[in-house]
Amino acid sequence: MSHPDSESELTKRALLPAGLRDVLPLDAAHEAAVIEALLARCASHGYERVKPPLVEFETSLFAGPGAAMSDSTFRLMDPVSQKMMGVRADMTVQIARIATTRLKQEPRPLRLCYAGEVLRVSANQLSPERQLVQVGAELLGGDSVAADAEPVLLAVEALRSIGVTDLSVDLTAPRVIPILLAGSDLPADTLRSLRMAIDRKHTAEVRRLAGDLAPVLTQLMDAAGSWQDALGELSDIELPEAARAAIDRVAAIARSVAEIEPDLAMTIDPVENRGFEYYTGFGFSLFARGVRGELGRGGRYQVDGGDGIGSTGFTLYMETVLRALPDPTRPERLYLPSGTAVDQARALREQGWITIAALDKDPDPALEASRLGCTHILKDGAPVAL
Amino acid sequence: MTANQPLILALPKGRILKAITPILKRAGIELEDDFFNESSRRLQFHTNQADLEVIRVRSFDTATFLAFGAAHLAIAGSDVLMEFDHPEIYAPVDLNVGHCRLAVAEPAELAAKENPQHWSHLRIATKYPNVTRRHFAARGVQAECIKLNGAMELAPGLGLCRRIVDLVETGSTLKANGLVEVEQIAAVSARLAVNRAALKTRPGPVKDLVDRIGEAALAA
């Protein structure tokens, strides 16, 4: 090092690419502790942790439901195989791949959980982060209503265990709208505008565009709301058989969740479809009152290839989850003045103290302790509050 | 956290505001007098309902406040909602006021001699770069947008660019600046929009407000 860096050089080095950031003390430990607590809940229900790689071949990353992430995936070329690889933008697909390949012989249902970082190309003003942390669980190879309800209940239990309050679950039936629209003879242009109007819940526009479907679509849109009311309204709507089956399934899931969690706030939205395009069964989103955005989402989809099993699971978005929690506070730290016996220091740490040892002889230990952000100091063999 | 805080309704300054206050009144929502006092420096106001407050923001900011959940509901022109098309925003009610259109305009002499079918690349001054790009991309035309915040009609005359995309109500501003409308992008009216998380976490009160304002708009 011939020249020390100038101030501006150092400042420039601190600038990171858009959407990426350093997570600093307190926050980094807090995030790790929250992730571990969430995974511990999953583990206690028999979900075993797996760890897929950060980068995979495109062909496996974008298989089936993974196709939805194609636009937001960073790609790089593997110089070894000369094939295109993608940095994962979502982990669900990787879990499905593991279940249908390496864990093909394992008895079903298979319960797996995971935590890891994902990378996204696109960011917007509302969610500027491009590196995100996901925590999730998947129940693979169960077909029953109980198999649909279990991940919903597990997500709720895990979020409550870390202190998220005022949780609310929105159950959706993403197949209903595609089923209804598939049976219509509206021109493609109108269908596209109609889908947009449904997604934005623009009732008047739906009424104008939908032709014969208008009554049933507006009834479905009006039915969205708290689950008891929604189920009442939905039972009166006349639907094609497949759509009726999808709605009845959501109803059964809602009842089964409510039986175990009678106080959980739950809504049903039969027309919500955005972001659920690849789900073959029900879908759900997790919200907390007063917190921006979704804490997570999940649902049922068909795993591509192999034995073609169904999978129900959820993914939690840690950026939002952490926003729903109070800011971390620094734990108590004990300053050990120089000359503290090694054995005594070890004994204090075994009692649970975080110790900050003096490296050099210090003329004023109390001053040094507060400078280093300690809450306590060792005096006459015992911790004393500063 | 903010479980019992009042719902916040964002209202846009300007064009639409006059048209929507009678609708709010019919829906039983009375705004405090200070809201209409242009010189008041306050931005957040009470209503006659304890659980509803209103904020007064620039019309283009209504969608931003709403998308971030800073406001739970908003009244905004459909032009603004199109420009900031975001999945966090639902727009369930057409208030059927504030009608106008979003249109492409250019100098009359240019319109007389060109054929819009031949466009391949356009430079356009607009407040609506996203809508403009999307509109032209859908027909295979690349639109290079120059973002302006007002006085778009000046741009062609002063050589900034030849075309603009802007709101047209009567067309008199265009005419006064020697411009003619060559293409309509969308019909515009005021909408009641809702934040997705607010609708899901407080379905009762939010739906109730949406229904009331919707009925009041129909009764107009």
XYZ file of C-alpha atoms in Angstrom:
606
model
C 0.000 0.000 0.000
C 1.865 3.041 -1.186
C -0.820 5.683 -0.691
C -3.503 5.843 1.889
C -6.908 6.149 0.237
C -8.334 9.595 0.030
C -11.629 10.261 1.751
C -13.546 10.267 -1.505
C -12.052 6.936 -2.606
C -13.249 5.352 0.634
C -16.695 6.869 0.263
C -16.959 5.551 -3.274
C -16.042 2.070 -2.080
C -19.004 2.157 0.292
C -21.434 2.583 -2.599
C -23.101 -0.720 -3.421
C -25.078 -1.649 -6.534
C -28.742 -0.644 -6.350
C -30.847 -2.903 -4.165
C -27.936 -4.426 -2.245
C -26.882 -3.530 1.258
C -24.684 -4.351 4.229
C -26.544 -5.641 7.245
C -24.798 -4.284 10.332
C -24.494 -5.340 13.988
C -27.747 -5.848 15.863
C -29.702 -6.198 12.615
C -27.613 -9.085 11.271
C -27.808 -11.013 14.552
C -31.506 -10.212 14.859
C -32.240 -11.480 11.359
C -30.282 -14.692 11.978
C -32.054 -15.295 15.288
C -35.479 -14.753 13.717
C -34.674 -17.125 10.857
C -33.485 -19.789 13.293
C -36.629 -19.375 15.410
C -38.863 -19.765 12.341
C -36.974 -22.855 11.189
C -37.118 -24.317 14.704
C -40.928 -24.151 14.533
C -40.893 -25.904 11.180
C -38.475 -28.513 12.541
C -40.725 -29.141 15.532
C -43.464 -30.162 13.102
C -41.147 -32.612 11.391
C -40.043 -30.370 8.496
C -36.430 -31.244 7.749
C -34.064 -28.587 6.576
C -32.471 -28.751 3.142
C -29.994 -26.424 1.500
C -30.020 -26.156 -2.278
C -27.241 -24.303 -4.094
C -27.259 -20.609 -4.941
C -26.860 -21.231 -8.661
C -28.449 -23.856 -10.899
C -28.858 -24.580 -14.580
C -31.623 -22.516 -16.151
C -33.407 -25.636 -17.323
C -34.050 -26.842 -13.777
C -34.621 -23.387 -12.258
C -37.341 -22.448 -14.734
C -39.129 -25.798 -14.865
C -42.881 -25.707 -14.173
C -43.793 -22.995 -11.656
C -40.222 -21.672 -11.885
C -41.037 -20.142 -15.281
C -42.667 -17.243 -13.417
C -39.253 -16.157 -12.129
C -37.507 -16.216 -15.500
C -37.735 -12.437 -16.013
C -36.262 -11.600 -12.620
C -33.349 -14.042 -12.640
C -29.667 -13.087 -12.948
C -28.017 -15.392 -15.448
C -24.430 -16.378 -15.937
C -22.663 -18.758 -18.211
C -20.981 -21.819 -16.721
C -17.503 -21.909 -18.307
C -17.229 -25.600 -17.371
C -20.404 -27.003 -18.927
C -20.947 -24.105 -21.392
C -24.558 -23.999 -20.221
C -26.556 -21.062 -18.914
C -27.046 -20.909 -15.187
C -29.339 -18.756 -13.087
C -28.894 -17.362 -9.595
C -32.023 -18.482 -7.800
C -34.738 -15.830 -7.528
C -36.978 -18.146 -5.520
C -36.297 -21.348 -3.598
C -39.616 -23.212 -3.912
C -38.692 -24.705 -7.272
C -35.421 -26.001 -5.875
C -37.232 -27.775 -3.055
C -39.567 -29.409 -5.566
C -36.573 -30.515 -7.627
C -34.909 -32.064 -4.577
C -38.108 -33.878 -3.636
C -38.650 -35.370 -7.081
C -35.043 -36.317 -7.801
C -32.714 -37.041 -4.918
C -35.462 -37.690 -2.360
C -37.704 -39.571 -4.800
C -37.595 -42.762 -2.725
C -38.403 -41.070 0.580
C -41.837 -41.889 1.994
C -44.581 -39.348 1.229
C -45.747 -36.974 2.489
C -42.319 -35.394 2.626
C -41.819 -32.362 4.854
C -38.941 -30.032 4.015
C -37.971 -26.535 5.137
C -35.329 -24.057 4.060
C -33.856 -20.601 4.478
C -31.639 -18.728 2.096
C -30.849 -15.686 0.042
C -32.286 -15.078 -3.398
C -31.338 -12.502 -5.997
C -33.696 -10.541 -8.241
C -32.871 -8.527 -11.332
C -35.728 -6.142 -11.045
C -36.465 -3.846 -8.211
C -38.978 -1.045 -7.974
C -39.637 1.927 -5.758
C -41.901 -0.111 -3.509
C -39.502 -3.024 -2.982
C -36.033 -1.788 -3.886
C -34.184 -4.803 -2.433
C -32.626 -7.129 -4.983
C -31.114 -9.555 -2.494
C -33.856 -11.043 -0.368
C -34.062 -13.677 2.322
C -36.680 -16.389 2.141
C -37.721 -18.855 4.814
C -40.181 -21.542 3.848
C -41.591 -25.017 4.224
C -43.115 -27.489 1.773
C -45.329 -30.479 2.372
C -44.923 -32.691 -0.684
C -47.161 -35.546 -1.699
C -50.262 -34.922 0.413
C -53.638 -34.447 -1.301
C -56.098 -33.901 1.525
C -57.575 -30.736 2.977
C -55.445 -31.426 6.045
C -52.338 -31.271 3.833
C -53.464 -27.834 2.578
C -54.262 -26.545 6.050
C -51.053 -27.688 7.720
C -48.661 -25.194 6.040
C -51.138 -22.339 6.640
C -51.269 -23.196 10.326
C -47.523 -23.713 10.496
C -46.828 -20.306 8.909
C -49.176 -18.645 11.393
C -47.650 -20.482 14.342
C -44.091 -19.680 13.245
C -44.840 -15.965 12.716
C -46.582 -15.708 16.075
C -43.664 -17.457 17.783
C -41.321 -14.659 16.780
C -43.743 -11.984 17.982
C -45.747 -10.936 14.901
C -49.149 -9.686 16.050
C -52.438 -8.934 14.278
C -51.831 -11.581 11.654
C -54.314 -12.020 8.876
C -54.535 -14.785 6.263
C -56.095 -14.248 2.837
C -57.183 -17.489 1.148
C -57.513 -17.453 -2.624
C -58.772 -19.773 -5.339
C -56.467 -18.874 -8.233
C -57.975 -21.495 -10.581
C -61.504 -20.092 -10.518
C -61.015 -17.128 -12.863
C -59.004 -19.115 -15.465
C -61.698 -21.833 -15.417
C -64.478 -19.301 -15.958
C -62.643 -17.389 -18.677
C -61.602 -20.573 -20.498
C -65.273 -21.318 -21.083
C -66.066 -17.926 -22.599
C -66.094 -16.940 -26.258
C -64.882 -13.365 -25.712
C -62.162 -12.166 -28.118
C -58.576 -12.380 -26.863
C -58.232 -8.586 -26.562
C -61.288 -8.296 -24.385
C -60.142 -11.232 -22.269
C -56.836 -9.499 -21.616
C -58.543 -6.260 -20.558
C -60.996 -8.277 -18.493
C -58.170 -10.042 -16.647
C -56.617 -6.653 -15.890
C -59.914 -5.291 -14.618
C -60.444 -8.357 -12.406
C -56.924 -8.068 -10.993
C -57.581 -4.433 -10.114
C -61.026 -5.248 -8.742
C -62.569 -2.696 -11.075
C -66.189 -3.831 -10.880
C -67.696 -1.399 -13.379
C -65.115 -2.309 -16.022
C -65.678 -6.034 -15.440
C -69.423 -5.518 -15.838
C -68.819 -3.673 -19.106
C -66.397 -6.210 -20.609
C -67.502 -9.601 -19.343
C -70.697 -10.143 -21.365
C -72.500 -13.261 -20.135
C -69.905 -13.769 -17.429
C -70.544 -10.363 -15.826
C -73.069 -11.536 -13.209
C -70.969 -14.415 -11.909
C -67.705 -12.418 -11.953
C -69.154 -9.457 -10.064
C -70.777 -11.799 -7.565
C -67.402 -13.444 -6.975
C -65.689 -10.053 -6.593
C -68.340 -8.863 -4.160
C -68.020 -12.032 -2.109
C -64.404 -11.288 -1.148
C -64.079 -10.398 2.497
C -63.975 -11.963 5.944
C -64.204 -15.725 5.570
C -67.553 -16.394 7.230
C -69.325 -13.750 5.117
C -67.494 -14.832 1.974
C -68.441 -18.491 2.404
C -72.072 -17.516 2.839
C -72.109 -15.475 -0.363
C -70.029 -17.957 -2.349
C -72.382 -20.842 -1.628
C -75.199 -19.021 -3.494
C -73.234 -18.400 -6.698
C -73.890 -20.713 -9.626
C -70.570 -21.984 -10.973
C -69.279 -24.582 -13.420
C -68.351 -27.828 -11.722
C -64.566 -27.317 -11.712
C -64.833 -23.780 -10.317
C -67.318 -24.947 -7.695
C -64.885 -27.675 -6.638
C -62.066 -25.110 -6.279
C -64.264 -22.841 -4.144
C -65.466 -25.754 -2.005
C -61.886 -26.785 -1.396
C -61.003 -23.278 -0.147
C -64.084 -23.370 2.064
C -62.981 -26.686 3.548
C -59.469 -25.329 4.170
C -60.871 -22.197 5.828
C -63.060 -24.289 8.152
C -60.242 -26.622 8.990
C -57.879 -23.709 9.803
C -60.553 -21.920 11.818
C -61.224 -25.037 13.861
C -57.664 -24.987 15.164
C -57.183 -21.189 15.156
C -60.641 -19.780 15.936
C -59.271 -16.285 16.650
C -57.186 -15.947 13.490
C -58.316 -13.132 11.179
C -59.024 -14.781 7.848
C -60.375 -13.460 4.554
C -61.294 -15.204 1.333
C -60.744 -13.649 -2.061
C -61.964 -15.964 -4.842
C -60.696 -13.762 -7.697
C -57.162 -12.918 -6.523
C -54.861 -14.312 -9.166
C -51.798 -12.097 -9.558
C -48.642 -13.946 -8.586
C -50.616 -17.178 -8.161
C -50.668 -18.074 -11.860
C -48.804 -21.346 -11.372
C -50.825 -22.593 -8.437
C -53.021 -25.553 -9.245
C -54.860 -25.514 -5.918
C -55.595 -22.852 -3.344
C -53.294 -19.951 -2.532
C -52.790 -17.809 0.539
C -51.114 -14.563 1.569
C -50.051 -13.518 5.038
C -50.531 -9.951 6.215
C -50.064 -8.149 9.507
C -52.227 -5.153 10.218
C -50.317 -1.912 9.745
C -47.398 -3.592 7.975
C -46.739 -2.729 4.336
C -46.913 -5.631 1.885
C -47.163 -9.369 2.354
C -45.241 -11.253 5.026
C -45.351 -14.308 2.860
C -47.466 -16.409 0.584
C -48.044 -19.987 -0.305
C -50.456 -22.529 -1.663
C -50.697 -25.728 -3.614
C -49.110 -26.490 -6.937
C -48.291 -29.512 -9.014
C -44.630 -30.458 -9.013
C -43.366 -30.921 -12.541
C -42.108 -34.244 -13.803
C -41.252 -37.336 -11.811
C -44.230 -38.793 -10.010
C -46.158 -35.536 -10.484
C -46.940 -34.983 -6.828
C -48.850 -32.074 -5.349
C -47.091 -29.770 -2.951
C -48.402 -27.278 -0.420
C -46.105 -24.831 1.261
C -45.276 -21.264 2.063
C -42.472 -18.762 1.679
C -41.897 -15.958 4.157
C -40.276 -12.732 2.964
C -37.875 -11.728 5.712
C -37.728 -8.058 4.648
C -41.431 -7.696 5.448
C -41.381 -10.048 8.434
C -38.650 -7.983 10.086
C -40.674 -4.801 9.440
C -43.480 -6.370 11.454
C -41.200 -6.799 14.478
C -39.841 -4.162 16.861
C -36.264 -3.019 16.186
C -33.656 -5.131 17.939
C -32.062 -3.736 21.073
C -28.435 -4.294 22.038
C -28.102 -7.047 24.664
C -26.347 -6.394 27.971
C -22.571 -6.496 27.678
C -20.110 -6.877 30.522
C -16.740 -5.119 30.449
C -13.852 -7.115 31.865
C -11.044 -4.779 33.000
C -7.511 -5.874 32.289
C -6.254 -8.480 34.687
C -9.566 -10.354 34.937
C -8.795 -14.032 35.464
C -9.424 -16.223 32.411
C -11.397 -18.767 34.470
C -13.632 -16.109 35.953
C -14.335 -14.656 32.491
C -15.223 -18.108 31.206
C -17.550 -18.714 34.159
C -19.352 -15.418 33.487
C -19.874 -16.310 29.812
C -21.247 -19.684 30.882
C -23.785 -17.804 32.993
C -24.855 -16.103 29.813
C -22.902 -12.834 29.938
C -21.540 -11.301 26.782
C -18.054 -10.197 27.817
C -15.876 -7.490 26.307
C -12.325 -8.013 27.477
C -9.834 -5.174 27.855
C -6.939 -5.752 25.511
C -4.531 -3.319 27.140
C -4.044 -1.877 30.565
C -6.747 0.752 31.005
C -6.349 3.723 33.375
C -10.120 4.317 33.635
C -12.045 1.054 33.138
C -15.484 2.623 33.674
C -14.871 5.186 30.933
C -13.554 2.529 28.571
C -16.565 0.307 29.328
C -19.070 2.985 28.393
C -17.047 3.967 25.320
C -17.386 0.392 24.073
C -21.125 0.332 24.702
C -21.067 -1.979 27.724
C -23.977 -1.954 30.156
C -22.067 -3.568 33.025
C -18.539 -3.697 34.395
C -16.846 -6.327 36.518
C -16.029 -4.804 39.892
C -14.667 -6.729 42.866
C -15.537 -10.003 41.156
C -19.184 -9.164 40.386
C -20.976 -7.474 37.440
C -22.152 -3.961 38.329
C -24.503 -1.903 36.144
C -22.876 1.212 34.684
C -48.793 -2.087 15.988
C -51.167 0.376 14.370
C -54.190 -1.793 14.892
C -56.657 0.857 15.945
C -55.367 3.792 13.965
C -57.868 5.576 11.770
C -58.077 4.756 8.069
C -56.381 7.333 5.887
C -57.940 8.520 2.637
C -55.661 10.412 0.242
C -57.334 13.119 -1.825
C -55.700 14.788 -4.812
C -55.273 18.547 -5.026
C -56.600 20.262 -8.093
C -58.863 19.182 -10.908
C -60.711 16.275 -9.305
C -61.110 17.627 -5.780
C -64.098 19.880 -6.501
C -65.976 17.075 -8.197
C -65.519 14.558 -5.428
C -66.441 16.551 -2.350
C -70.204 16.278 -3.101
C -69.770 12.503 -3.467
C -68.007 12.265 -0.137
C -70.759 14.361 1.423
C -73.435 12.029 0.058
C -71.436 9.122 1.495
C -71.718 10.815 4.888
C -68.129 12.011 5.008
C -67.759 15.674 6.014
C -64.303 17.213 5.754
C -63.286 19.856 8.271
C -63.361 23.448 6.954
C -59.620 23.862 7.129
C -59.294 21.266 4.351
C -60.685 23.738 1.831
C -58.532 26.576 3.062
C -55.861 26.806 0.348
C -53.532 28.757 2.605
C -53.643 26.212 5.407
C -50.310 24.542 5.902
C -51.801 21.433 7.398
C -51.728 18.312 5.247
C -53.721 15.891 7.385
C -57.320 16.548 8.374
C -60.080 15.052 10.493
C -63.487 14.107 9.196
C -66.807 13.817 10.989
C -65.839 10.169 11.554
C -63.373 9.284 14.270
C -61.937 6.365 12.322
C -61.285 8.262 9.072
C -58.729 10.955 8.318
C -57.895 12.532 4.980
C -54.614 13.763 3.572
C -54.243 16.255 0.735
C -51.455 15.416 -1.704
C -50.474 16.099 -5.297
C -52.546 13.998 -7.652
C -49.512 12.065 -8.878
C -48.543 11.236 -5.304
C -51.856 9.628 -4.370
C -50.810 6.341 -5.982
C -47.439 6.397 -4.231
C -48.947 7.022 -0.794
C -51.411 4.238 -1.504
C -48.919 1.684 -2.815
C -46.763 2.104 0.278
C -49.745 1.753 2.576
C -49.191 5.274 3.911
C -52.793 5.860 2.837
C -55.308 3.024 2.992
C -57.636 4.478 0.383
C -57.217 7.156 -2.238
C -59.180 8.978 -4.852
C -57.119 9.385 -7.971
C -57.526 9.871 -11.678
C -57.332 6.608 -13.630
C -54.458 8.275 -15.521
C -52.376 8.303 -12.328
C -53.318 4.705 -11.497
C -52.324 3.631 -15.019
C -48.986 5.385 -14.739
C -48.184 3.766 -11.377
C -49.749 0.408 -12.169
C -48.903 -1.590 -9.073
C -50.238 -4.928 -7.788
C -50.584 -3.435 -4.301
C -53.365 -1.172 -5.575
C -56.966 -2.140 -6.261
C -59.266 0.338 -7.980
C -62.748 -0.975 -7.314
C -64.950 2.081 -7.901
C -65.351 4.404 -10.881
C -66.607 7.664 -9.407
C -67.794 8.791 -12.814
C -66.472 12.338 -12.369
C -63.403 14.190 -13.592
C -63.857 12.831 -17.103
C -61.198 13.551 -19.687
C -58.871 11.555 -21.880
C -55.228 10.758 -22.239
C -54.228 11.511 -25.797
C -51.355 11.949 -28.235
C -51.191 15.412 -29.790
C -48.950 17.044 -32.368
C -48.817 20.276 -34.402
C -51.688 20.581 -36.883
C -49.379 20.926 -39.909
C -47.524 17.713 -38.947
C -50.773 15.824 -38.491
C -51.885 16.911 -41.927
C -48.974 15.360 -43.757
C -47.991 12.214 -41.836
C -49.447 8.732 -41.473
C -49.355 7.354 -37.895
C -49.036 3.830 -39.383
C -45.488 4.728 -40.412
C -44.258 5.577 -36.908
C -41.280 3.515 -35.736
C -39.600 5.781 -33.234
C -41.099 8.821 -31.534
C -39.870 11.387 -29.099
C -42.645 12.464 -26.782
C -42.895 14.991 -23.970
C -45.195 13.748 -21.219
C -46.022 13.469 -17.568
C -46.842 9.818 -18.217
C -43.675 8.060 -19.466
C -44.800 4.563 -18.387
C -48.239 4.751 -19.993
C -46.742 6.286 -23.117
C -44.041 3.655 -23.527
C -46.498 0.816 -22.896
C -49.031 2.250 -25.321
C -46.592 2.577 -28.191
C -44.710 -0.651 -27.413
C -48.016 -2.534 -27.813
C -48.114 -1.436 -31.456
C -44.425 -1.911 -32.092
C -43.380 1.721 -31.852
C -40.459 2.758 -29.690
C -41.291 5.857 -27.665
C -38.501 7.902 -26.167
C -40.107 9.956 -23.405
C -39.094 13.331 -22.088
C -40.553 13.692 -18.628
C -42.135 17.076 -18.021
C -44.273 18.051 -15.058
C -46.447 20.614 -16.784
C -46.870 22.931 -19.758
C -46.427 20.022 -22.163
C -48.223 22.020 -24.866
C -45.229 24.328 -25.151
C -42.838 21.560 -26.107
C -43.675 21.134 -29.823
C -43.777 24.871 -30.568
C -40.372 25.431 -29.002
C -38.742 22.463 -30.686
C -38.320 20.270 -27.613
C -40.030 17.468 -29.483
C -42.875 17.175 -31.929
C -45.411 15.154 -29.988
C -46.899 15.133 -26.523
C -49.045 12.776 -24.458
C -51.259 14.624 -22.025
C -54.688 14.887 -20.451
C -57.225 16.509 -22.715
C -60.442 17.810 -21.236
C -61.946 20.207 -23.775
C -59.053 20.467 -26.191
C -58.894 24.256 -25.895
C -55.333 24.307 -24.496
C -54.189 22.157 -27.408
C -55.937 24.404 -29.884
C -54.479 27.562 -28.366
C -51.018 26.069 -28.912
C -51.621 24.917 -32.492
C -51.851 21.227 -31.589
C -54.372 18.593 -32.616
C -55.262 15.318 -30.979
C -54.198 12.401 -33.186
C -54.840 9.400 -31.003
C -56.644 8.614 -27.761
C -54.785 6.356 -25.325
C -57.429 6.000 -22.629
C -60.567 7.537 -21.242
C -59.903 8.959 -17.800
C -62.145 9.365 -14.768
C -61.707 9.558 -11.013
C -61.421 6.240 -9.182
C -61.582 5.152 -5.600
C -58.539 2.970 -5.016
C -57.600 0.757 -2.086
C -54.352 -0.597 -0.695
C -54.287 -4.381 -0.937
C -52.967 -5.073 2.580
C -55.486 -2.646 4.081
C -58.374 -4.415 2.351
C -57.137 -7.803 3.566
C -56.347 -6.859 7.142
C -59.331 -4.568 7.777
C -61.936 -5.955 5.384
C -64.939 -4.703 7.378
C -64.298 -0.953 7.599
C -62.564 -0.712 4.209
C -65.327 -2.532 2.326
C -67.916 -0.440 4.130
C -66.265 2.798 2.978
C -65.849 1.512 -0.574
C -69.518 0.534 -0.725
C -70.691 3.846 0.689
C -68.596 5.956 -1.650
C -69.528 3.715 -4.567
C -73.241 4.143 -3.881
C -72.809 7.893 -3.454
C -71.088 8.060 -6.832
C -73.912 6.109 -8.510
C -76.500 8.421 -6.977
C -74.890 11.433 -8.654
